[in-house]
PDB file of C-alpha atoms in Angstrom:
ATOM      1  CA  LEU A   1       9.669 -10.655 -10.134  1.00  0.00           C
ATOM      2  CA  ARG A   2       7.152  -8.179 -10.080  1.00  0.00           C
ATOM      3  CA  PHE A   3       4.272  -6.177  -8.160  1.00  0.00           C
ATOM      4  CA  SER A   4       0.968  -5.186  -9.767  1.00  0.00           C
ATOM      5  CA  CYS A   5      -1.371  -3.873  -9.025  1.00  0.00           C
ATOM      6  CA  ARG A   6      -4.955  -5.271  -9.512  1.00  0.00           C
ATOM      7  CA  ARG A   7      -7.741  -3.552  -8.682  1.00  0.00           C
ATOM      8  CA  GLY A   8      -8.672  -0.883  -6.356  1.00  0.00           C
ATOM      9  CA  GLY A   9      -8.528   2.369  -7.993  1.00  0.00           C
ATOM     10  CA  GLY A  10     -11.269   5.131  -9.108  1.00  0.00           C
ATOM     11  CA  TRP A  11     -13.671   7.948  -7.949  1.00  0.00           C
ATOM     12  CA  VAL A  12     -15.766   7.562  -4.804  1.00  0.00           C
ATOM     13  CA  GLN A  13     -17.559   9.694  -2.744  1.00  0.00           C
ATOM     14  CA  PRO A  14     -16.760  11.540   1.078  1.00  0.00           C
ATOM     15  CA  GLY A  15     -17.727   8.862   3.772  1.00  0.00           C
ATOM     16  CA  ASN A  16     -16.687   6.097   1.162  1.00  0.00           C
ATOM     17  CA  SER A  17     -14.743   2.927   1.068  1.00  0.00           C
ATOM     18  CA  LEU A  18     -12.596   1.850  -1.772  1.00  0.00           C
ATOM     19  CA  ARG A  19     -10.761  -1.958  -1.232  1.00  0.00           C
ATOM     20  CA  LEU A  20      -6.604  -1.640  -2.896  1.00  0.00           C
ATOM     21  CA  SER A  21      -4.744  -4.941  -3.963  1.00  0.00           C
ATOM     22  CA  CYS A  22      -2.211  -6.122  -5.036  1.00  0.00           C
ATOM     23  CA  ALA A  23       0.066  -9.330  -6.503  1.00  0.00           C
ATOM     24  CA  ALA A  24       3.563 -10.707  -6.747  1.00  0.00           C
ATOM     25  CA  SER A  25       4.935 -12.428  -8.529  1.00  0.00           C
ATOM     26  CA  GLY A  26       8.307 -13.928  -8.779  1.00  0.00           C
ATOM     27  CA  PHE A  27      10.097 -13.386  -5.143  1.00  0.00           C
ATOM     28  CA  ASN A  28       8.869 -15.452  -1.989  1.00  0.00           C
ATOM     29  CA  PHE A  29       6.356 -13.265   0.001  1.00  0.00           C
ATOM     30  CA  ASP A  30       7.104 -13.797   3.052  1.00  0.00           C
ATOM     31  CA  ASP A  31      10.758 -12.851   2.813  1.00  0.00           C
ATOM     32  CA  TYR A  32       9.994  -8.783   1.696  1.00  0.00           C
ATOM     33  CA  ALA A  33       8.453  -6.296   4.154  1.00  0.00           C
ATOM     34  CA  ILE A  34       5.383  -5.104   2.223  1.00  0.00           C
ATOM     35  CA  GLY A  35       4.272  -1.564   2.478  1.00  0.00           C
ATOM     36  CA  TRP A  36       1.586   0.936   0.053  1.00  0.00           C
ATOM     37  CA  PHE A  37       2.262   4.891  -0.034  1.00  0.00           C
ATOM     38  CA  ARG A  38       0.392   7.069  -2.335  1.00  0.00           C
ATOM     39  CA  GLN A  39       1.618  10.107  -4.281  1.00  0.00           C
ATOM     40  CA  VAL A  40       0.164  13.476  -4.599  1.00  0.00           C
ATOM     41  CA  PRO A  41       1.734  15.563  -7.786  1.00  0.00           C
ATOM     42  CA  GLY A  42       4.237  18.002  -6.828  1.00  0.00           C
ATOM     43  CA  LYS A  43       4.515  16.658  -3.312  1.00  0.00           C
ATOM     44  CA  GLU A  44       6.998  13.912  -1.563  1.00  0.00           C
ATOM     45  CA  ARG A  45       5.997  10.290  -2.163  1.00  0.00           C
ATOM     46  CA  GLU A  46       3.483   9.008   1.340  1.00  0.00           C
ATOM     47  CA  ARG A  47       4.279   5.728   3.444  1.00  0.00           C
ATOM     48  CA  ILE A  48       0.905   5.080   4.177  1.00  0.00           C
ATOM     49  CA  SER A  49       1.335   1.716   6.055  1.00  0.00           C
ATOM     50  CA  CYS A  50       4.135  -0.935   5.665  1.00  0.00           C
ATOM     51  CA  ILE A  51       4.146  -4.537   7.108  1.00  0.00           C
ATOM     52  CA  ASN A  52       6.965  -5.950   9.587  1.00  0.00           C
ATOM     53  CA  SER A  53       9.168  -8.748   7.389  1.00  0.00           C
ATOM     54  CA  TYR A  54       9.850 -10.384  10.447  1.00  0.00           C
ATOM     55  CA  ASP A  55       7.326 -10.389  12.850  1.00  0.00           C
ATOM     56  CA  ARG A  56       4.347  -8.963  10.389  1.00  0.00           C
ATOM     57  CA  SER A  57       3.659  -6.288  12.322  1.00  0.00           C
ATOM     58  CA  VAL A  58       1.826  -3.153  11.316  1.00  0.00           C
ATOM     59  CA  SER A  59       1.014   0.095  11.529  1.00  0.00           C
ATOM     60  CA  TYR A  60       0.213   2.764   9.832  1.00  0.00           C
ATOM     61  CA  GLY A  61       0.720   6.982   8.955  1.00  0.00           C
ATOM     62  CA  GLU A  62      -0.914   9.393  10.912  1.00  0.00           C
ATOM     63  CA  SER A  63      -3.133  10.162   8.102  1.00  0.00           C
ATOM     64  CA  VAL A  64      -4.949   6.773   8.057  1.00  0.00           C
ATOM     65  CA  LYS A  65      -4.905   5.421  11.253  1.00  0.00           C
ATOM     66  CA  GLY A  66      -8.056   4.459  11.831  1.00  0.00           C
ATOM     67  CA  ARG A  67      -9.299   4.315   8.695  1.00  0.00           C
ATOM     68  CA  PHE A  68      -7.352   2.358   7.007  1.00  0.00           C
ATOM     69  CA  THR A  69      -6.016  -1.734   7.147  1.00  0.00           C
ATOM     70  CA  ILE A  70      -3.508  -3.195   5.068  1.00  0.00           C
ATOM     71  CA  SER A  71      -3.746  -7.235   5.018  1.00  0.00           C
ATOM     72  CA  THR A  72      -2.719 -10.247   2.856  1.00  0.00           C
ATOM     73  CA  ASN A  73      -2.658 -14.041   1.594  1.00  0.00           C
ATOM     74  CA  ASN A  74       0.119 -15.680   1.399  1.00  0.00           C
ATOM     75  CA  ALA A  75      -1.276 -18.395  -0.599  1.00  0.00           C
ATOM     76  CA  LYS A  76      -2.046 -16.078  -3.089  1.00  0.00           C
ATOM     77  CA  LYS A  77       0.485 -13.460  -2.261  1.00  0.00           C
ATOM     78  CA  SER A  78      -1.567 -10.492  -2.441  1.00  0.00           C
ATOM     79  CA  VAL A  79      -2.026  -7.334  -0.371  1.00  0.00           C
ATOM     80  CA  TYR A  80      -4.936  -5.593   0.121  1.00  0.00           C
ATOM     81  CA  LEU A  81      -5.489  -1.422   1.476  1.00  0.00           C
ATOM     82  CA  GLN A  82      -8.971  -1.204   3.170  1.00  0.00           C
ATOM     83  CA  MET A  83      -9.666   2.538   2.998  1.00  0.00           C
ATOM     84  CA  ASN A  84     -12.345   3.550   4.793  1.00  0.00           C
ATOM     85  CA  SER A  85     -14.825   6.695   5.836  1.00  0.00           C
ATOM     86  CA  LEU A  86     -12.334   8.233   2.938  1.00  0.00           C
ATOM     87  CA  LYS A  87     -11.501  11.570   2.345  1.00  0.00           C
ATOM     88  CA  PRO A  88     -10.867  14.004  -0.291  1.00  0.00           C
ATOM     89  CA  GLU A  89      -7.392  14.861   1.060  1.00  0.00           C
ATOM     90  CA  ASP A  90      -6.603  11.201   0.189  1.00  0.00           C
ATOM     91  CA  SER A  91      -7.333  11.470  -3.088  1.00  0.00           C
ATOM     92  CA  ALA A  92      -3.491  10.828  -4.821  1.00  0.00           C
ATOM     93  CA  VAL A  93      -1.388   7.677  -7.331  1.00  0.00           C
ATOM     94  CA  TYR A  94      -1.523   4.730  -4.183  1.00  0.00           C
ATOM     95  CA  TYR A  95       1.391   2.256  -4.939  1.00  0.00           C
ATOM     96  CA  CYS A  96       2.642  -1.089  -2.899  1.00  0.00           C
ATOM     97  CA  ALA A  97       6.038  -2.557  -2.887  1.00  0.00           C
ATOM     98  CA  ALA A  98       8.546  -4.668  -1.378  1.00  0.00           C
ATOM     99  CA  ASP A  99      10.980  -4.007   0.616  1.00  0.00           C
ATOM    100  CA  PHE A 100      13.656  -7.754   1.038  1.00  0.00           C
ATOM    101  CA  LEU A 101      13.904  -8.471   4.406  1.00  0.00           C
ATOM    102  CA  GLY A 102      12.299  -5.043   5.342  1.00  0.00           C
ATOM    103  CA  THR A 103      10.877  -3.333   8.586  1.00  0.00           C
ATOM    104  CA  ASP A 104      10.135  -0.155   8.608  1.00  0.00           C
ATOM    105  CA  CYS A 105       9.447  -0.102   4.172  1.00  0.00           C
ATOM    106  CA  TYR A 106      11.420   3.669   3.915  1.00  0.00           C
ATOM    107  CA  GLU A 107      10.539   4.357   0.603  1.00  0.00           C
ATOM    108  CA  TYR A 108      14.077   4.234  -0.898  1.00  0.00           C
ATOM    109  CA  ASP A 109      14.716   0.235   0.722  1.00  0.00           C
ATOM    110  CA  MET A 110      11.982  -0.792  -1.769  1.00  0.00           C
ATOM    111  CA  ASP A 111      12.576  -3.899  -4.085  1.00  0.00           C
ATOM    112  CA  TYR A 112       9.871  -3.746  -6.083  1.00  0.00           C
ATOM    113  CA  TRP A 113       6.870  -1.340  -6.948  1.00  0.00           C
ATOM    114  CA  GLY A 114       3.786  -1.566  -8.538  1.00  0.00           C
ATOM    115  CA  LYS A 115       2.235   0.636 -11.020  1.00  0.00           C
ATOM    116  CA  GLY A 116       0.268   2.536  -8.855  1.00  0.00           C
ATOM    117  CA  THR A 117      -3.458   3.283  -9.522  1.00  0.00           C
ATOM    118  CA  LEU A 118      -5.730   6.533  -9.171  1.00  0.00           C
ATOM    119  CA  VAL A 119      -8.056   7.037  -6.354  1.00  0.00           C
ATOM    120  CA  THR A 120     -10.377   9.880  -6.997  1.00  0.00           C
ATOM    121  CA  VAL A 121     -12.059  11.045  -3.454  1.00  0.00           C
ATOM    122  CA  SER A 122     -14.758  13.698  -4.534  1.00  0.00           C
ATOM    123  CA  SER A 123     -17.903  14.868  -4.319  1.00  0.00           C
TER     124      SER A 123
END
């Protein structure tokens, strides 16, 4: 059972866009809340987006609302994070995660974590 980050991390200039993706294997994707988190060294991990397992409703953290979009492709068991209008403060290691029958993607409830991908936003 695993959740792997497929692509998307890297360096980008402020104002530009980046798309992250994660693919799930070994578990029924539809039964899970899917979330994106990020962490800057020395700081707590921040939940930035979540898809509820029951009604597939979507929520975002205030720091990314209006700029980031989470989406899924259930057939491919993949989750994406489209990041637009990137800012230097968006620089972090980004993680995807899944919580069985979850709703709000609280960090300590997540059952599976992707490995993490580094995003650096600078000029």
